[in-house]
Amino acid sequence: MKRYDCLRAIAPHFGEELVVTNLGAVRHEWQALRPHHGNYHLQNLGLTSSMALGLALALPRRRVVAFDGDGSLLLNLGSLATIANRHPKNLIHIVFDNECYESSRGAPTATAGQADLAAVARGCGFANVITVKTLVEFEQGFLRALKSKDLYFILAKVEAGVGDVPAAALDSQENKYLFVRYIEKSENVKILSSTLSRAGEPRAK
Amino acid sequence: MKREVAAEIVDSLKDAGVDFVATLTEANLHDLVMALGADKAIHHVPVTREEEGIGICAGAYLGGKKPAMVMMNAGFLLSTNALATVCIHPGIPVLMLIGHSGGVGEENAGHATVGALTEPVLQAMHIVYEKVGRFEDIRPTIRDSQMLARSSRRPTAIVLNKQALR
């Protein structure tokens, strides 16, 4: 099972869900499969789960899906304890575990050894934790999470490998503005402040 | 920190529009963290590591919240990569309230190096900051630092010295 095939299997099920992607190839794969202003591509290794938590807590009526990786989550294991304690029912935390630092030439991560991230999530207090190893299991697990309206942790054991997609044509600032404008419009909130011109004020004498 | 100082900070944060605060506690911040947890108007998220809090605050901002992060300077130093990549690079504001261990008035020799590094690192990151100790400076500084964070779309910091923390 490859990550790109997993993403391709679930992309048709997405409507207005918000997505946070991990650093690395997953951002390009997801942007190619589901180009949408509700995708936020994080340029940081480790904080995907935390960004998704902040978003899920801020918008409890919107479904938030995190596409995390094993190398990233290993940098931020404590976030699992925080997420489980906050228990946002609108968050689905998916970890594509390829057991290596794929974007850094493939050295093994701790999950290539003894570490089991699903066991860590369970130990931190996640009630809904599933480990999947086939495409059918992955799609079914995702659909179960989507229908459940509860916090889910899905560990997808994948082979290393990158989908044949072009580089996503979005830089970080552009991605932020598009995402924020989309949230402002779809949630009817004002996030970016703007300053009125003073040209209409009376002139000083 | 005295309870009236903690109460003044919480009230000033609300006055400035802050509605979401991530915290990592410490002896000097205990009363502030407890007061934030007890306040119904603020969404309080205690975190396990400070850079996690920066990520949570950034996500909350994208979702329309007005976030702040409360931590000690050791946690700020730990958060530098998170601030650079998650906040400064894309342009996401977070108001930081940073307790200054090892600054003026410090009695513990062990905090001296972290204390001395705090302001140079803030300056190196081009993060605008104000140092606060006097009670009457708390409210206007929180208001103005939050104003700048929002208008500049950048993190700003308030460094709480020993006068505020005692």
Short mmCIF file of C-alpha atoms in Angstrom, two decimals:
data_model
loop_
_atom_site.label_atom_id
_atom_site.label_comp_id
_atom_site.label_asym_id
_atom_site.label_seq_id
_atom_site.Cartn_x
_atom_site.Cartn_y
_atom_site.Cartn_z
CA MET A 1 0.00 0.00 0.00
CA LYS A 2 1.34 3.40 -1.01
CA ARG A 3 0.39 6.77 0.49
CA TYR A 4 -0.60 8.22 -2.89
CA ASP A 5 -3.02 5.34 -3.51
CA CYS A 6 -4.53 5.89 -0.04
CA LEU A 7 -5.04 9.58 -0.77
CA ARG A 8 -6.52 8.79 -4.19
CA ALA A 9 -8.98 6.35 -2.57
CA ILE A 10 -10.37 8.90 -0.09
CA ALA A 11 -10.16 12.13 -2.13
CA PRO A 12 -13.66 11.64 -3.70
CA HIS A 13 -15.17 11.59 -0.18
CA PHE A 14 -14.01 15.14 0.60
CA GLY A 15 -16.41 18.05 0.54
CA GLU A 16 -15.70 21.09 2.71
CA GLU A 17 -13.34 19.29 5.11
CA LEU A 18 -10.24 21.23 6.12
CA VAL A 19 -6.90 19.48 5.63
CA VAL A 20 -3.48 20.06 7.18
CA THR A 21 -0.62 18.29 5.40
CA ASN A 22 2.78 17.36 6.74
CA LEU A 23 6.05 18.57 5.23
CA GLY A 24 7.19 16.45 2.28
CA ALA A 25 5.68 14.83 -0.78
CA VAL A 26 2.21 14.40 0.75
CA ARG A 27 1.42 18.10 0.14
CA HIS A 28 2.08 17.76 -3.61
CA GLU A 29 0.16 14.49 -3.85
CA TRP A 30 -2.87 15.89 -2.00
CA GLN A 31 -2.89 19.20 -3.85
CA ALA A 32 -2.88 17.28 -7.16
CA LEU A 33 -5.74 15.03 -6.04
CA ARG A 34 -7.87 17.64 -4.28
CA PRO A 35 -6.93 21.21 -5.19
CA HIS A 36 -8.93 23.24 -2.66
CA HIS A 37 -8.48 26.42 -0.64
CA GLY A 38 -9.24 24.40 2.48
CA ASN A 39 -5.85 22.64 2.22
CA TYR A 40 -3.14 24.01 4.50
CA HIS A 41 0.34 22.78 3.68
CA LEU A 42 2.57 23.14 6.72
CA GLN A 43 6.26 23.93 6.16
CA ASN A 44 7.37 22.40 9.44
CA LEU A 45 8.20 18.85 10.50
CA GLY A 46 6.41 17.94 13.72
CA LEU A 47 3.53 20.35 14.20
CA THR A 48 0.96 18.94 11.74
CA SER A 49 -1.06 17.36 14.57
CA SER A 50 -0.89 20.55 16.65
CA MET A 51 -1.95 22.84 13.79
CA ALA A 52 -4.86 20.51 13.09
CA LEU A 53 -5.83 20.53 16.78
CA GLY A 54 -5.84 24.34 16.92
CA LEU A 55 -7.98 24.48 13.79
CA ALA A 56 -10.38 21.81 15.08
CA LEU A 57 -10.82 23.61 18.43
CA ALA A 58 -11.38 26.96 16.71
CA LEU A 59 -13.98 25.53 14.30
CA PRO A 60 -15.81 22.74 16.16
CA ARG A 61 -18.47 22.45 13.44
CA ARG A 62 -15.93 21.85 10.65
CA ARG A 63 -14.28 18.48 10.07
CA VAL A 64 -10.47 18.70 10.13
CA VAL A 65 -8.25 15.97 8.68
CA ALA A 66 -4.49 15.83 9.37
CA PHE A 67 -2.18 13.97 6.99
CA ASP A 68 0.77 13.37 9.30
CA GLY A 69 3.86 11.19 8.96
CA ASP A 70 5.82 8.96 11.32
CA GLY A 71 8.93 11.16 11.32
CA SER A 72 6.78 14.20 12.05
CA LEU A 73 4.70 12.67 14.84
CA LEU A 74 7.82 11.21 16.50
CA LEU A 75 9.00 14.82 16.92
CA ASN A 76 5.77 15.76 18.70
CA LEU A 77 4.49 12.70 20.58
CA GLY A 78 3.23 14.93 23.39
CA SER A 79 0.65 16.36 20.99
CA LEU A 80 -1.20 13.02 21.19
CA ALA A 81 -1.68 13.52 24.94
CA THR A 82 -2.93 17.06 24.37
CA ILE A 83 -5.31 16.02 21.56
CA ALA A 84 -6.73 13.10 23.57
CA ASN A 85 -7.36 15.36 26.57
CA ARG A 86 -9.07 18.05 24.44
CA HIS A 87 -10.93 15.32 22.52
CA PRO A 88 -12.05 17.35 19.47
CA LYS A 89 -14.79 15.22 17.90
CA ASN A 90 -14.20 16.89 14.53
CA LEU A 91 -10.58 15.77 14.08
CA ILE A 92 -9.32 12.77 12.11
CA HIS A 93 -5.58 12.27 12.62
CA ILE A 94 -4.11 10.10 9.87
CA VAL A 95 -0.47 9.04 10.06
CA PHE A 96 1.15 7.60 6.94
CA ASP A 97 3.85 5.45 8.51
CA ASN A 98 6.49 4.50 5.92
CA GLU A 99 9.06 3.75 8.65
CA CYS A 100 11.59 6.15 7.14
CA TYR A 101 12.53 9.78 6.62
CA GLU A 102 11.49 9.58 2.98
CA SER A 103 12.17 13.21 2.05
CA SER A 104 15.60 13.03 3.70
CA ARG A 105 16.90 10.11 1.61
CA GLY A 106 15.19 7.35 3.55
CA ALA A 107 17.01 6.61 6.81
CA PRO A 108 14.80 4.49 9.10
CA THR A 109 12.60 6.09 11.78
CA ALA A 110 11.89 4.58 15.20
CA THR A 111 8.80 2.84 13.78
CA ALA A 112 11.13 0.67 11.65
CA GLY A 113 12.27 -0.65 15.04
CA GLN A 114 10.07 -1.22 18.05
CA ALA A 115 7.86 1.90 18.20
CA ASP A 116 4.12 1.56 17.49
CA LEU A 117 2.42 4.94 17.09
CA ALA A 118 -1.07 3.41 17.41
CA ALA A 119 -0.09 2.04 20.83
CA VAL A 120 1.21 5.50 21.80
CA ALA A 121 -2.09 7.08 20.71
CA ARG A 122 -4.05 4.48 22.69
CA GLY A 123 -1.85 5.05 25.72
CA CYS A 124 -2.40 8.80 25.45
CA GLY A 125 -6.15 8.26 25.65
CA PHE A 126 -7.46 8.04 22.08
CA ALA A 127 -10.56 5.79 22.16
CA ASN A 128 -10.75 5.22 18.38
CA VAL A 129 -7.44 3.94 17.08
CA ILE A 130 -7.06 1.77 14.00
CA THR A 131 -4.04 0.36 12.18
CA VAL A 132 -4.55 -0.43 8.49
CA LYS A 133 -2.32 -2.26 6.02
CA THR A 134 -4.45 -2.52 2.86
CA LEU A 135 -6.21 0.04 0.66
CA VAL A 136 -9.63 -1.44 1.38
CA GLU A 137 -9.02 -1.29 5.15
CA PHE A 138 -7.78 2.28 4.82
CA GLU A 139 -10.78 3.54 2.85
CA GLN A 140 -13.22 1.71 5.14
CA GLY A 141 -11.45 3.03 8.25
CA PHE A 142 -11.55 6.58 6.93
CA LEU A 143 -15.24 6.34 6.04
CA ARG A 144 -16.01 4.94 9.51
CA ALA A 145 -14.18 7.91 11.07
CA LEU A 146 -15.93 10.37 8.76
CA LYS A 147 -19.38 9.00 9.63
CA SER A 148 -18.69 8.62 13.35
CA LYS A 149 -18.30 12.33 14.15
CA ASP A 150 -15.72 11.46 16.78
CA LEU A 151 -11.96 11.81 17.24
CA TYR A 152 -10.08 9.13 15.30
CA PHE A 153 -6.44 8.10 14.96
CA ILE A 154 -5.66 6.08 11.82
CA LEU A 155 -2.22 4.57 11.42
CA ALA A 156 -1.68 3.60 7.78
CA LYS A 157 1.33 1.35 7.33
CA VAL A 158 2.60 2.27 3.86
CA GLU A 159 5.56 1.48 1.63
CA ALA A 160 7.91 4.33 0.87
CA GLY A 161 7.24 5.94 -2.50
CA VAL A 162 6.03 9.20 -4.00
CA GLY A 163 3.12 9.72 -6.37
CA ASP A 164 3.88 10.89 -9.90
CA VAL A 165 2.48 14.41 -9.51
CA PRO A 166 3.75 17.92 -10.30
CA ALA A 167 5.03 20.20 -7.53
CA ALA A 168 2.14 22.09 -5.92
CA ALA A 169 2.26 25.66 -7.20
CA LEU A 170 1.61 27.32 -3.85
CA ASP A 171 4.05 29.13 -1.61
CA SER A 172 3.43 29.45 2.12
CA GLN A 173 2.23 33.04 2.12
CA GLU A 174 -0.12 32.44 -0.80
CA ASN A 175 -1.44 29.26 0.82
CA LYS A 176 -2.08 31.13 4.07
CA TYR A 177 -3.97 33.98 2.39
CA LEU A 178 -6.08 31.65 0.25
CA PHE A 179 -6.89 29.46 3.27
CA VAL A 180 -7.73 32.42 5.52
CA ARG A 181 -9.91 34.08 2.87
CA TYR A 182 -11.71 30.76 2.37
CA ILE A 183 -12.35 30.45 6.13
CA GLU A 184 -13.50 34.08 6.32
CA LYS A 185 -16.00 33.48 3.53
CA SER A 186 -17.23 30.02 4.51
CA GLU A 187 -17.47 30.76 8.25
CA ASN A 188 -18.51 34.42 7.93
CA VAL A 189 -15.69 35.60 10.23
CA LYS A 190 -13.11 38.35 9.87
CA ILE A 191 -9.52 37.23 10.40
CA LEU A 192 -7.37 39.69 8.48
CA SER A 193 -7.64 43.28 9.70
CA SER A 194 -7.53 46.15 7.24
CA THR A 195 -6.95 49.84 7.81
CA LEU A 196 -9.21 52.54 6.37
CA SER A 197 -7.63 55.34 4.38
CA ARG A 198 -7.64 58.71 6.17
CA ALA A 199 -8.10 60.56 2.89
CA GLY A 200 -11.74 61.30 3.71
CA GLU A 201 -10.96 63.07 6.99
CA PRO A 202 -11.01 66.88 7.11
CA ARG A 203 -7.69 68.50 6.22
CA ALA A 204 -5.64 70.12 8.96
CA LYS A 205 -5.62 73.92 8.71
CA MET B 1 3.01 35.76 40.48
CA LYS B 2 0.50 37.51 42.73
CA ARG B 3 -3.13 36.70 42.11
CA GLU B 4 -4.03 40.32 41.34
CA VAL B 5 -1.31 40.40 38.66
CA ALA B 6 -2.65 37.16 37.15
CA ALA B 7 -6.18 38.60 37.19
CA GLU B 8 -4.98 41.81 35.53
CA ILE B 9 -3.25 39.83 32.77
CA VAL B 10 -6.33 37.66 32.11
CA ASP B 11 -8.62 40.69 32.03
CA SER B 12 -6.21 42.61 29.77
CA LEU B 13 -5.98 39.67 27.35
CA LYS B 14 -9.78 39.59 27.08
CA ASP B 15 -9.88 43.38 26.63
CA ALA B 16 -7.37 43.01 23.78
CA GLY B 17 -9.63 40.44 22.11
CA VAL B 18 -7.60 37.35 22.98
CA ASP B 19 -9.95 34.36 23.22
CA PHE B 20 -7.61 31.35 22.98
CA VAL B 21 -4.54 30.73 25.16
CA ALA B 22 -2.09 27.82 25.16
CA THR B 23 0.06 27.50 28.27
CA LEU B 24 2.93 25.58 29.72
CA THR B 25 3.11 26.28 33.41
CA GLU B 26 6.00 27.00 35.80
CA ALA B 27 6.06 28.04 39.46
CA ASN B 28 6.05 31.75 38.52
CA LEU B 29 3.18 31.28 36.05
CA HIS B 30 1.03 28.98 38.18
CA ASP B 31 -1.56 31.55 39.26
CA LEU B 32 -1.87 32.89 35.71
CA VAL B 33 -2.34 29.41 34.23
CA MET B 34 -4.96 28.51 36.85
CA ALA B 35 -6.79 31.81 36.27
CA LEU B 36 -6.82 31.21 32.50
CA GLY B 37 -8.16 27.71 33.05
CA ALA B 38 -10.97 29.05 35.22
CA ASP B 39 -12.04 31.78 32.78
CA LYS B 40 -15.07 30.83 30.68
CA ALA B 41 -14.38 33.47 28.01
CA ILE B 42 -10.98 32.01 27.12
CA HIS B 43 -10.38 28.69 25.40
CA HIS B 44 -7.47 27.33 27.44
CA VAL B 45 -5.21 24.57 26.10
CA PRO B 46 -2.47 23.30 28.42
CA VAL B 47 0.32 21.77 26.30
CA THR B 48 3.15 19.30 26.92
CA ARG B 49 5.89 21.25 25.12
CA GLU B 50 5.98 24.92 24.14
CA GLU B 51 6.50 24.50 20.40
CA GLU B 52 3.37 22.36 20.36
CA GLY B 53 1.55 25.40 21.75
CA ILE B 54 2.86 27.59 18.92
CA GLY B 55 1.42 25.11 16.41
CA ILE B 56 -1.93 24.98 18.21
CA CYS B 57 -2.10 28.79 18.37
CA ALA B 58 -1.29 29.06 14.65
CA GLY B 59 -4.06 26.58 13.81
CA ALA B 60 -6.50 28.44 16.04
CA TYR B 61 -5.63 31.69 14.23
CA LEU B 62 -6.38 30.09 10.86
CA GLY B 63 -9.74 29.11 12.31
CA GLY B 64 -10.59 32.67 13.36
CA LYS B 65 -9.42 32.72 17.00
CA LYS B 66 -7.17 35.37 18.54
CA PRO B 67 -4.49 33.27 20.22
CA ALA B 68 -1.79 33.86 22.82
CA MET B 69 0.89 31.59 24.26
CA VAL B 70 2.00 31.74 27.91
CA MET B 71 5.39 30.16 28.70
CA MET B 72 8.76 30.72 30.30
CA ASN B 73 11.81 31.87 28.31
CA ALA B 74 13.22 28.33 28.22
CA GLY B 75 10.09 27.37 26.30
CA PHE B 76 10.46 30.35 23.98
CA LEU B 77 14.01 29.24 23.15
CA LEU B 78 12.66 25.74 22.49
CA SER B 79 10.04 27.22 20.13
CA THR B 80 12.31 29.16 17.79
CA ASN B 81 12.01 26.79 14.82
CA ALA B 82 8.24 26.58 15.27
CA LEU B 83 7.98 30.37 15.35
CA ALA B 84 10.16 30.71 12.25
CA THR B 85 8.44 28.06 10.12
CA VAL B 86 4.84 28.13 11.34
CA CYS B 87 4.37 31.81 12.21
CA ILE B 88 6.95 34.17 10.72
CA HIS B 89 7.36 32.45 7.34
CA PRO B 90 3.69 32.33 6.28
CA GLY B 91 2.72 35.42 8.33
CA ILE B 92 0.70 34.19 11.31
CA PRO B 93 0.41 36.27 14.49
CA VAL B 94 0.70 34.90 18.02
CA LEU B 95 0.96 37.07 21.11
CA MET B 96 3.53 35.54 23.47
CA LEU B 97 3.72 36.19 27.19
CA ILE B 98 7.17 35.03 28.25
CA GLY B 99 8.26 34.76 31.88
CA HIS B 100 11.88 35.92 32.16
CA SER B 101 13.87 33.51 34.29
CA GLY B 102 17.46 34.62 34.71
CA GLY B 103 16.67 38.27 34.13
CA VAL B 104 17.02 41.17 36.59
CA GLY B 105 16.16 40.10 40.12
CA GLU B 106 16.99 36.42 39.50
CA GLU B 107 18.30 34.61 42.57
CA ASN B 108 18.85 31.20 40.93
CA ALA B 109 22.28 30.93 39.27
CA GLY B 110 21.07 28.09 37.06
CA HIS B 111 18.81 30.40 35.02
CA ALA B 112 21.47 33.00 34.14
CA THR B 113 22.40 31.72 30.67
CA VAL B 114 18.82 31.24 29.46
CA GLY B 115 18.03 34.66 30.91
CA ALA B 116 20.86 36.34 29.04
CA LEU B 117 19.95 34.66 25.74
CA THR B 118 16.27 35.58 25.73
CA GLU B 119 16.40 39.15 24.40
CA PRO B 120 19.19 38.54 21.83
CA VAL B 121 17.19 35.63 20.37
CA LEU B 122 14.01 37.72 20.20
CA GLN B 123 16.04 40.42 18.43
CA ALA B 124 17.69 37.92 16.08
CA MET B 125 14.21 36.68 15.08
CA HIS B 126 13.04 40.28 14.50
CA ILE B 127 10.23 39.72 17.01
CA VAL B 128 9.03 43.02 18.47
CA TYR B 129 8.86 42.78 22.27
CA GLU B 130 8.23 44.87 25.38
CA LYS B 131 9.52 44.20 28.88
CA VAL B 132 6.92 44.54 31.61
CA GLY B 133 7.22 44.55 35.38
CA ARG B 134 4.99 47.33 36.73
CA PHE B 135 1.32 46.57 37.29
CA GLU B 136 0.10 49.67 35.45
CA ASP B 137 2.04 48.73 32.30
CA ILE B 138 0.36 45.32 31.91
CA ARG B 139 -2.90 46.43 30.28
CA PRO B 140 -1.58 48.96 27.72
CA THR B 141 1.30 46.67 26.74
CA ILE B 142 -0.96 43.67 26.15
CA ARG B 143 -3.36 45.84 24.12
CA ASP B 144 -0.60 47.34 21.97
CA SER B 145 1.37 44.11 21.48
CA GLN B 146 -1.78 42.32 20.37
CA MET B 147 -2.61 45.21 18.03
CA LEU B 148 0.80 44.94 16.38
CA ALA B 149 0.64 41.14 16.15
CA ARG B 150 -2.69 41.35 14.30
CA SER B 151 -1.77 44.24 12.00
CA SER B 152 1.72 42.96 11.14
CA ARG B 153 0.65 39.28 10.96
CA ARG B 154 3.72 38.41 13.02
CA PRO B 155 4.36 37.05 16.50
CA THR B 156 5.00 39.66 19.20
CA ALA B 157 6.23 39.15 22.75
CA ILE B 158 5.81 40.56 26.22
CA VAL B 159 8.68 39.62 28.51
CA LEU B 160 7.41 39.49 32.09
CA ASN B 161 10.28 40.27 34.46
CA LYS B 162 10.65 39.34 38.13
CA GLN B 163 8.61 42.31 39.32
CA ALA B 164 5.61 40.86 37.50
CA LEU B 165 6.40 37.24 38.26
CA ARG B 166 7.09 37.47 42.02
#
